XYZ file of C-alpha atoms in Angstrom:
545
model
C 74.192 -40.340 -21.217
C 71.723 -42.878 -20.391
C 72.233 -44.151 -16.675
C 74.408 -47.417 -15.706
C 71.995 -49.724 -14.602
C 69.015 -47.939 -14.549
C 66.172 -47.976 -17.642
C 65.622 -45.442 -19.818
C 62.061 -45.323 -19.511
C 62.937 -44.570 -15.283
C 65.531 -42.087 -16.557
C 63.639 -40.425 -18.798
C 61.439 -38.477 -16.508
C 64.276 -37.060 -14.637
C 63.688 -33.521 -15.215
C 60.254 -33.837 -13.558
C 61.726 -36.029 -10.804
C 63.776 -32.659 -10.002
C 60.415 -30.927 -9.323
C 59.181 -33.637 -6.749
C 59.626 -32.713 -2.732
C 61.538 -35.094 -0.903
C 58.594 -36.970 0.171
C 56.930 -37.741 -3.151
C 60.442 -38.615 -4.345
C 60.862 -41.234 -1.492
C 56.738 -42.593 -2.420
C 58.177 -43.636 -6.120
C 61.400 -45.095 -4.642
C 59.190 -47.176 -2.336
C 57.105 -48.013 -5.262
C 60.280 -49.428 -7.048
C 62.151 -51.209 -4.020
C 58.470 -52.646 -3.740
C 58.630 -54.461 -6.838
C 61.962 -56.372 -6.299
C 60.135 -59.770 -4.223
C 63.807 -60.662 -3.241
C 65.146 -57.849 -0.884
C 63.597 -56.554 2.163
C 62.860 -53.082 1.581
C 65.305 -50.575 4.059
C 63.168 -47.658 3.984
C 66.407 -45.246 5.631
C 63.901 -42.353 4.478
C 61.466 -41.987 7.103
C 61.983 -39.868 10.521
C 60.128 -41.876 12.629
C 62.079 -43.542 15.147
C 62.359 -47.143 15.931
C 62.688 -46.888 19.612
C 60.576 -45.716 22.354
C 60.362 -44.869 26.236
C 58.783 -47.268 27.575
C 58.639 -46.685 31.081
C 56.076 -43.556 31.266
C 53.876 -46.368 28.902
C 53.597 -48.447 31.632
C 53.018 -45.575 34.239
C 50.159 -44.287 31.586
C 48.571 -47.820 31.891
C 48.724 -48.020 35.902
C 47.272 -44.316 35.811
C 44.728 -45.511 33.718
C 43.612 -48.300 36.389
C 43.927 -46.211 39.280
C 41.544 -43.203 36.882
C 39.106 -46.192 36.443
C 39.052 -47.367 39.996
C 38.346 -43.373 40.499
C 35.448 -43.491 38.673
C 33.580 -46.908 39.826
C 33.601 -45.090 43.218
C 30.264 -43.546 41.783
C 26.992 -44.589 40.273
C 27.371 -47.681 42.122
C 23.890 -48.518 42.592
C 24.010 -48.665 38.614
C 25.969 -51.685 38.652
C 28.879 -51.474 36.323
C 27.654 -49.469 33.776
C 28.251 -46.118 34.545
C 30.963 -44.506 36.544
C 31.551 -40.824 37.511
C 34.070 -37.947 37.503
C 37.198 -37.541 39.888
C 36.961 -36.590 43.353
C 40.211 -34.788 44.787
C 39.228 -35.104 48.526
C 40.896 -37.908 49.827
C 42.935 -39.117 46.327
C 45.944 -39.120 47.854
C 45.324 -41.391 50.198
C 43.124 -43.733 47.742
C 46.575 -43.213 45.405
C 48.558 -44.247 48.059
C 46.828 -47.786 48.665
C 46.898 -48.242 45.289
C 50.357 -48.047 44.550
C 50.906 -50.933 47.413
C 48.825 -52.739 45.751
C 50.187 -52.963 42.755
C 53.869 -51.865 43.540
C 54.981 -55.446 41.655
C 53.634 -54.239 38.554
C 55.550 -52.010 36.497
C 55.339 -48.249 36.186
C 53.820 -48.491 39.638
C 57.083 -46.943 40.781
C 57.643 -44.345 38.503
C 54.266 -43.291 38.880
C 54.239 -42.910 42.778
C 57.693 -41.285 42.465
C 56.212 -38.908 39.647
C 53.666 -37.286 42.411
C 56.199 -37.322 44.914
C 58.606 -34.849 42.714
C 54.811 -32.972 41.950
C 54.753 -32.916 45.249
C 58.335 -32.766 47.047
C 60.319 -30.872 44.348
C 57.957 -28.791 42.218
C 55.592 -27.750 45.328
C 52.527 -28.148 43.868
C 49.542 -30.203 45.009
C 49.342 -33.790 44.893
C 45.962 -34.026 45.160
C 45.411 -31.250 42.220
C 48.159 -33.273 39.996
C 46.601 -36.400 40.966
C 42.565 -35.398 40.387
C 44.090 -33.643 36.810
C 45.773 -36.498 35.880
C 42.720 -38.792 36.191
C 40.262 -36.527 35.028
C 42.521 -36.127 31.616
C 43.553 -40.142 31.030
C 39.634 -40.525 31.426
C 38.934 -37.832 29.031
C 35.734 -36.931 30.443
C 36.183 -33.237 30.426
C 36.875 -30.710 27.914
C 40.347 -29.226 28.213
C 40.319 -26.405 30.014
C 41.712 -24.230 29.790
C 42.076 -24.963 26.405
C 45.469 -23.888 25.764
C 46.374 -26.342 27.750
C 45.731 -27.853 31.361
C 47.329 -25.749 34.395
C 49.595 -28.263 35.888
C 50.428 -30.186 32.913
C 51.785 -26.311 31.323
C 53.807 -25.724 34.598
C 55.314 -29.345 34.380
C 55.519 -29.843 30.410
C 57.672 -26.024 30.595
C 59.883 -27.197 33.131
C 61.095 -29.839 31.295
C 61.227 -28.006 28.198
C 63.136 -25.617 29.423
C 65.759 -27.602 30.435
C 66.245 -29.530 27.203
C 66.747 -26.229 25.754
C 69.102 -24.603 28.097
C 66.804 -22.599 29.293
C 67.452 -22.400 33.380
C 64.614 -25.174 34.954
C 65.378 -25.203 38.409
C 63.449 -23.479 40.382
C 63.440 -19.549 40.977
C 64.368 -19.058 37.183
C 62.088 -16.322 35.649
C 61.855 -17.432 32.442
C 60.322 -20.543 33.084
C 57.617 -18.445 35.370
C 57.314 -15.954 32.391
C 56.709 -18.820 29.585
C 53.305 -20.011 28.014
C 52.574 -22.594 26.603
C 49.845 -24.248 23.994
C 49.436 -27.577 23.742
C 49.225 -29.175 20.028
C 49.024 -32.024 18.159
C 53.155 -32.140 17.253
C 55.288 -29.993 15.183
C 53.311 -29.857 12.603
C 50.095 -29.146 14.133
C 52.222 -25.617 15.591
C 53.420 -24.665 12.434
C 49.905 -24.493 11.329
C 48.165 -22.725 13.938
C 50.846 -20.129 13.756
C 50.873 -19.461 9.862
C 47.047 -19.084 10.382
C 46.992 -16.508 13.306
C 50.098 -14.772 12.043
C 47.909 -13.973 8.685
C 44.523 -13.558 10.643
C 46.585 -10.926 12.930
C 48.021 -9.137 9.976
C 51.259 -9.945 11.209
C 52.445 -11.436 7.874
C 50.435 -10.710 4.717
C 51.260 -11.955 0.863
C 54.115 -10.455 -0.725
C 56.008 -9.808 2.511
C 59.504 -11.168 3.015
C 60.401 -13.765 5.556
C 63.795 -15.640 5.667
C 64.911 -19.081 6.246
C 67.052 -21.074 7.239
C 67.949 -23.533 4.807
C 68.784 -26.398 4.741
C 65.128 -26.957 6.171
C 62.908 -29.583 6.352
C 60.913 -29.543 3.066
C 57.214 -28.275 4.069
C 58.561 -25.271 5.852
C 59.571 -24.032 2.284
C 56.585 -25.230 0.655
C 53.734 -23.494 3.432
C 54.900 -19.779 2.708
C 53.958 -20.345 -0.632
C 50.909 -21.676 -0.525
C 47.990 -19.570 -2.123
C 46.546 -18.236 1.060
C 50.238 -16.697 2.555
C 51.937 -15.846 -0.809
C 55.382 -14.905 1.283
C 58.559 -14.246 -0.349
C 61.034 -16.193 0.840
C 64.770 -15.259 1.452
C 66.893 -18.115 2.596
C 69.782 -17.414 5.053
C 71.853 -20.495 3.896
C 74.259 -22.862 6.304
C 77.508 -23.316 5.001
C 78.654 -27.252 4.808
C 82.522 -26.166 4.611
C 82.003 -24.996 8.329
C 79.641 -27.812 9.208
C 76.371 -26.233 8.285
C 76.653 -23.268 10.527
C 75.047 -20.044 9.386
C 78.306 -17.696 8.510
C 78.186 -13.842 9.492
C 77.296 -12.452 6.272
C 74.665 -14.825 6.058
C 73.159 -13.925 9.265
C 73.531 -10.177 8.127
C 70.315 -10.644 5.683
C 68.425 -10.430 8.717
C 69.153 -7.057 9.241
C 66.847 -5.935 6.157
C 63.586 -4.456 8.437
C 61.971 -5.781 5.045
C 62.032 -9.721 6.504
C 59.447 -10.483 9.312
C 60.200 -13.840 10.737
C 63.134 -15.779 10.566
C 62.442 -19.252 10.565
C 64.683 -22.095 11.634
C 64.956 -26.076 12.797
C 67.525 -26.008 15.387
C 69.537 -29.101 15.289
C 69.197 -28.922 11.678
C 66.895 -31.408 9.256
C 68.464 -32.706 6.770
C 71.791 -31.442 8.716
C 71.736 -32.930 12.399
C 73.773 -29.881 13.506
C 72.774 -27.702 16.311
C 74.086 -24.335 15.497
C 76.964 -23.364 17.866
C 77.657 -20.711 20.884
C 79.020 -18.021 18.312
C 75.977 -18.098 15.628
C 73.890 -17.720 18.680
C 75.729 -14.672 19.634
C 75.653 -13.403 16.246
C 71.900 -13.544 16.272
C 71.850 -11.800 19.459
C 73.610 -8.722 18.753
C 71.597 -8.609 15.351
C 68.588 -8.659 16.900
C 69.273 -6.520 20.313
C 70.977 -3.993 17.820
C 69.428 -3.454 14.708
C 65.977 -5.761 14.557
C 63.627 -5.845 17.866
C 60.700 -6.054 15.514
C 62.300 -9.330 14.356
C 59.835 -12.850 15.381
C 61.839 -16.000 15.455
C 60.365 -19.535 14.960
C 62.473 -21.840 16.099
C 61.716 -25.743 15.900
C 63.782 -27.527 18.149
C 62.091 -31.063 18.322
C 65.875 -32.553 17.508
C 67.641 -30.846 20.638
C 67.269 -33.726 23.076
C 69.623 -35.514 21.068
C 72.111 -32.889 20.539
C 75.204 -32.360 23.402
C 74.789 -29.064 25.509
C 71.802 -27.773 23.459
C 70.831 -23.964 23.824
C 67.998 -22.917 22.414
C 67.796 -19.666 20.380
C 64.442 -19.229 22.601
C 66.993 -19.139 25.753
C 68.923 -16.145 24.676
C 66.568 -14.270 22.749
C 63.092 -14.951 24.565
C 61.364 -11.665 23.867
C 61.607 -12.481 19.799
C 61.370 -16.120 19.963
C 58.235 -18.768 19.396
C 59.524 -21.506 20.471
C 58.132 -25.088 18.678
C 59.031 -29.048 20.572
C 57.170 -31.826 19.645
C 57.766 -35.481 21.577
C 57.547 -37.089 18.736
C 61.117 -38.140 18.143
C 62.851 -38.425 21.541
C 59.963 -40.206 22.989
C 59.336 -42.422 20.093
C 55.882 -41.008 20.221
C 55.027 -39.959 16.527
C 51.582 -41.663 16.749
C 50.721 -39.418 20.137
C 50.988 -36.122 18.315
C 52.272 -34.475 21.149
C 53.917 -30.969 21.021
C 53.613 -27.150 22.344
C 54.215 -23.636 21.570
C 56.134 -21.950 23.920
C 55.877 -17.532 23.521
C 57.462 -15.447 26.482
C 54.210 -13.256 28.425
C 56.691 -10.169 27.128
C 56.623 -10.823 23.058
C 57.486 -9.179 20.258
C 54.561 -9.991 18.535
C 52.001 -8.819 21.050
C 53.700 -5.386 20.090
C 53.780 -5.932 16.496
C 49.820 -6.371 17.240
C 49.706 -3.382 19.455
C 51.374 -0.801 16.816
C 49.189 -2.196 14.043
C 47.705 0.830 12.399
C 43.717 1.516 13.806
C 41.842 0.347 10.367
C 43.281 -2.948 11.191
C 42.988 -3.390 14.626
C 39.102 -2.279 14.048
C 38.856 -5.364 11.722
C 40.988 -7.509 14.522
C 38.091 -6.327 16.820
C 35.392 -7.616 15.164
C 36.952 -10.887 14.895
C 37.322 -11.249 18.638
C 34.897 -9.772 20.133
C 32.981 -12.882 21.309
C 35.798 -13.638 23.292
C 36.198 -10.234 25.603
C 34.742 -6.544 24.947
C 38.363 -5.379 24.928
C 39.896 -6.973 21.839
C 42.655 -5.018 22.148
C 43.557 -6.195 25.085
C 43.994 -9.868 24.178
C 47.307 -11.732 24.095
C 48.495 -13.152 20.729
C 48.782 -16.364 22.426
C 45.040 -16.310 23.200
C 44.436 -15.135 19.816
C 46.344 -18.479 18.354
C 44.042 -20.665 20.745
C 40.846 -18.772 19.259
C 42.063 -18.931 15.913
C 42.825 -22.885 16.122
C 39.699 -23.513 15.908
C 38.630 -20.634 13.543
C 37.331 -18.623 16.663
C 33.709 -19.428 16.972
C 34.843 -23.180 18.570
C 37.123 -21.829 20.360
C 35.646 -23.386 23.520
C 36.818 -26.581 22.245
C 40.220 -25.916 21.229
C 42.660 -28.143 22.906
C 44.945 -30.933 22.626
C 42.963 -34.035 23.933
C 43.267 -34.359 27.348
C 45.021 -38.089 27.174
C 46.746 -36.698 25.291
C 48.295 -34.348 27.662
C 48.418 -36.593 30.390
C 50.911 -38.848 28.446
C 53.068 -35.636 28.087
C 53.257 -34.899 31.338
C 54.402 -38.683 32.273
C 56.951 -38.069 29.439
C 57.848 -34.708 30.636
C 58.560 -35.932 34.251
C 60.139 -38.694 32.642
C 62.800 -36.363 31.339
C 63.159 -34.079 34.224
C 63.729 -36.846 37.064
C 66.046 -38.982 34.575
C 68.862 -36.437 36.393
C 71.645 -38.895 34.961
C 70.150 -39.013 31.803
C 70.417 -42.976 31.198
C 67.532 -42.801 28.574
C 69.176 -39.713 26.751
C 72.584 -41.506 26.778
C 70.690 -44.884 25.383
C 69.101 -43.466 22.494
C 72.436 -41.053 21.484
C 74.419 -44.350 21.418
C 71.664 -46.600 19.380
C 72.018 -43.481 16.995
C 75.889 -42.874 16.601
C 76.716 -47.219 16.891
C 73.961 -46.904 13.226
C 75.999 -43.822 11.964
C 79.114 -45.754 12.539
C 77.588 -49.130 11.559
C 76.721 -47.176 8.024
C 80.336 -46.116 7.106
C 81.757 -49.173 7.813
C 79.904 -51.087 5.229
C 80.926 -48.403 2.971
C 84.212 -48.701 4.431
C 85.677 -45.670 5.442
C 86.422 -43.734 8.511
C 83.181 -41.817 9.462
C 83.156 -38.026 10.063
C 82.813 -37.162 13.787
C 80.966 -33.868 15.008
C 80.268 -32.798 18.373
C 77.601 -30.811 16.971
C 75.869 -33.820 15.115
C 72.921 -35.561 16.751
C 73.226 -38.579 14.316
C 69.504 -38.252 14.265
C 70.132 -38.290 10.379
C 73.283 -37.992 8.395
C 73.931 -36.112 4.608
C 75.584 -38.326 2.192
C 77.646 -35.909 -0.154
C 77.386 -37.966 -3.640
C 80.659 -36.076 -4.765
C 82.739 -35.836 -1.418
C 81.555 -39.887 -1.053
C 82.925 -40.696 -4.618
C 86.110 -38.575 -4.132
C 87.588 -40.108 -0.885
C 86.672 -43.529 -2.411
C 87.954 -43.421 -5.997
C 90.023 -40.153 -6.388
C 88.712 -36.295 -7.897
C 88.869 -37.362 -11.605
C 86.894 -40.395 -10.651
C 84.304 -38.209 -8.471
C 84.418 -35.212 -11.647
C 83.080 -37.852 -13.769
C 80.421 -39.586 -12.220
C 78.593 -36.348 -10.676
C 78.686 -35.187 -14.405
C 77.736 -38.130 -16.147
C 74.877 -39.469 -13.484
C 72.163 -37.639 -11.982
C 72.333 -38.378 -8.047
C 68.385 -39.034 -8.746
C 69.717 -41.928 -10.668
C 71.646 -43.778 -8.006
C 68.760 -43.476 -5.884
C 66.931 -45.024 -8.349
C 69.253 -48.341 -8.486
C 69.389 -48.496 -4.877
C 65.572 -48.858 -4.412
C 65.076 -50.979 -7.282
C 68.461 -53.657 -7.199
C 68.109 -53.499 -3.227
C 65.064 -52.495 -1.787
C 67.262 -49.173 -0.597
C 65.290 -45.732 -0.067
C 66.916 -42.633 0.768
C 65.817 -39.184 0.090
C 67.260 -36.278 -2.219
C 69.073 -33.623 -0.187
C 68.271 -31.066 -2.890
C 64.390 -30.718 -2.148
C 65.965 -29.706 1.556
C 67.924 -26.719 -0.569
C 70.982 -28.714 0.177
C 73.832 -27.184 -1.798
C 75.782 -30.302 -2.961
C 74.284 -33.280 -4.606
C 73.114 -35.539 -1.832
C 71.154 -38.554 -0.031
C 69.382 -38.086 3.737
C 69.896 -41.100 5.316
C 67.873 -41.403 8.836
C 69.590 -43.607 11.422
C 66.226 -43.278 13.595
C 64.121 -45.756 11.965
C 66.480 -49.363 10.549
C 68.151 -51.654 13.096
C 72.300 -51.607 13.066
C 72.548 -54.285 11.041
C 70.432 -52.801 8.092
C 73.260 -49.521 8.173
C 75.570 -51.857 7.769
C 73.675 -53.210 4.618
C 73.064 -50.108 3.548
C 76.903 -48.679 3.565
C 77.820 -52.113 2.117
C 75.185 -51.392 -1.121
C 75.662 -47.944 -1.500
C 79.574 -48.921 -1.750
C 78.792 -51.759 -3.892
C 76.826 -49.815 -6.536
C 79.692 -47.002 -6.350
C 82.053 -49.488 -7.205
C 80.403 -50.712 -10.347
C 80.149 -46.999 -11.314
C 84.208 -46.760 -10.931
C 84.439 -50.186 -12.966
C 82.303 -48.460 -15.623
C 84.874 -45.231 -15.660
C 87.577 -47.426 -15.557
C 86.591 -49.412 -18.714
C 85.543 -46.142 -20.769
C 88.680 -44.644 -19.907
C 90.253 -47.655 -21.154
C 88.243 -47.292 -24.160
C 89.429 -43.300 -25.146
């Protein structure tokens, strides 16, 4: 049947529309809202946010003029052309007149209070903080070390390991006993680690390694790629029990054929953290049956989620953790994220039971580094191998780069009443809310949910609107591809596909990060508008029978 409203010449590439990720999929939808001069284009496909934190911005910039004033101390009989490198004798006390001179001007105050929680809560030196603080923002150093500078790591852990329910305060070991490498975002992680797992021999082509779907697209696409050539078995969410992974499910993970176990926790496309009980259930698989077992987790979603844990919190031996500032921060631009790997890992004894042809081929490739390959950490090993070895000495994230973490770190851990968490989960949940009422019905609540993005099921959507026979009809007769379609072309509307995710029903990803309130409201009232024209249509052929 060719598609209500939609040309047959769109239409009839369908069939190689099915074979497009998500992302190329939303590229053609923005080249056909593009072409209608009348609408603004709603692009509810993208992840990237549309609010940010602004106040460890403004502390960045009065950093930055207190760094500066650092540096003119020196090479003054040069005049202003050249200035010099940090001096930590004495900063605290050229910090201190600073801030009172420029108290009026904002992030003044956050700053000074910043190195007064270094300082008052987390014990460590104010004049170290202060003299690596300047030092990065000015950039005039490489980092070192280069996984990632040492009081940035012991603040940037802190803070993560609260947001994952981790223990932060201090005398909790497992922030003590957690590393961490500083990279550029999420993506940037996944990368190093698919490289140094496959350098280390730790996964090699034709071995297994599940998922858990649905995923975020490129995590399904990367074990396929030429160079890894992994088998994937998914370990698939159920959406009758809202998208948590069911026991027999889980149970797949017990083959000792699967090597990792990978995983976005709160879910993309989903939104749903997974709960207490699959937690547990990965727990007791793990403690029981697979200790060999290495867990990826991303987690860059939590912040947003109520009483997050982490599956890094209960299972820290097995678990690589991956956060990226990206979204909570609004901070996509930054590239700002970190691995996080317990000192006591399972895959420093994966390495260490490899058999001795392989680690003599492992110590060729690090021996620049130390004369006792053997003895080197995997987590060293991913530094070295970010930068193919040889250059290691310049692996890093950029030192401004790692400054602004910091101020966003702190930013998180002195926020103790969380007004900037509780601001962003209400601009999120008024859009979800804002959405289904210009569809106009009731809208789903989950305590689970983050609202970071919401799933629109094409055939629960048409059935609570217009009746079963209504909803049997149009997913048969019309291609959820297709209503994409008419939404991006007749107004300026683009969503993505839930299937390239592996979602199980026909579906749309909305993302209620990026539009203001008002354009959720547009889009509910269009999607609901083009559904309607689609009952008129099934009323008039049934009509016609």
């Amino acid at each position: 049947m060719v598609g209500y409203g939609v040309n047959e010449d769109v239409l009839k590439n369908l069939k190689k529309l099915d074979e497009l990720s998500p992302f190329e999929f939303k590229d053609l939808l923005i080249k056909l809202a593009g072409r209608n001069s009348d609408k603004i284009m709603l692009n509810a496909g993208r992840g990237n946010p549309n609010f940010l934190a602004l106040e460890p911005r403004h502390a960045y910039l009065q950093l930055g003029k207190f760094a500066l004033s650092e540096s003119e101390r020196h090479f003054g009989y040069m005049g202003e052309l050249i200035g010099g490198h940090c001096e930590e004798e004495g900063i605290e006390a050229r910090f201190e007149i600073f801030t009172r001179n420029h108290w009026r001007e904002r992030g003044t105050k956050f700053l000074n209070s910043a190195v007064s929680y270094v300082r008052d809560y987390l014990g460590l030196s104010a004049g170290e903080f202060l003299c690596e603080m300047v030092q990065g923002y000015l950039g005039c150093d490489y980092p070192s070390p280069p996984r990632m500078l040492p009081l940035a790591e012991q603040i940037v852990k802190r803070y993560l390991m609260k947001e994952m329910g981790a223990g932060y305060d201090l005398g909790y070991s497992i922030v003590d006993e957690t590393q961490l490498f500083a990279v550029e975002g999420g993506t940037g992680a996944m990368a190093y680690l698919f490289e140094s797992f496959k350098a280390n021999r730790i996964l090699n082509p034709g071995d297994k390694i599940a998922i858990a779907v649905p995923i975020f697209s490129p995590y399904l696409e990367i074990p396929k790629l030429d160079q890894y050539q992994l088998e994937i078995v998914e370990v698939k969410a159920d959406p009758e029990s809202g998208y948590q992974i069911p026991d027999e499910e889980l149970d797949k993970l017990r083959n000792p054929e699967i090597k990792a176990f990978f995983l976005v926790n709160p879910g993309n496309p989903t939104a749903v953290k997974l709960e207490e009980e699959t937690l547990k259930g990965m727990r007791e698989i793990v403690k029981k049956a697979r200790k060999d077992l290495i867990i990826i987790t991303d987690d860059v979603y939590a912040t947003f989620a109520e009483d997050f844990k982490s599956v890094y919190s209960i299972l820290p031996h097995n678990t690589i953790l991956v956060y990226s500032f990206s979204k909570y921060f609004g901070a996509t631009g930054w590239r700002l994220g970190v691995i996080a790997l317990h000192r006591d890992n399972v895959v420093d004894r994966l390495i260490a039971n490899l058999p001795e042809e392989t680690k003599a081929e492992l110590d060729k490739r690090y021996e620049t580094i130390t004369p006792n390959p053997r003895e080197l950490k995997f987590m060293d090993r991913l530094v070295a191998d970010s930068r193919n070895v040889a250059l290691r000495h310049t692996a890093g994230l950029s030192t401004p780069q790692q400054v602004q973490m910091v101020l966003f770190a702190l930013y998180g851990l002195m926020d103790e009443e969380e007004h900037y968490k509780n601001a962003v989960r209400r601009i999120l949940r008024r859009r979800y809310r804002a959405l289904y009422r210009g569809i106009g019905l009731k809208p789903h609540e989950n305590s689970d949910c983050t609202y970071y993005y919401t799933l629109i099921d094409m055939e629960e959507l048409s059935e609570r609107l217009y009746g079963k026979e209504f909803s049997k009809w149009f997913m048969k007769n019309f291609p959820p591809e297709e209503f994409m379609i008419r939404l991006a072309k007749e107004a300026g509307v683009v969503l993505l596909p839930g299937r390239g995710f592996e979602v199980p029903h026909p579906s749309a990803r909305i993302s209620l990060a990026n539009l203001r309130e008002v354009d959720y409201l547009t889009i509910g009232g269009t999607i609901r508008r083009i559904l309607d024209e689609y009952y008129e249509e099934f009323v008039k052929r049934k009509g016609e029978e």
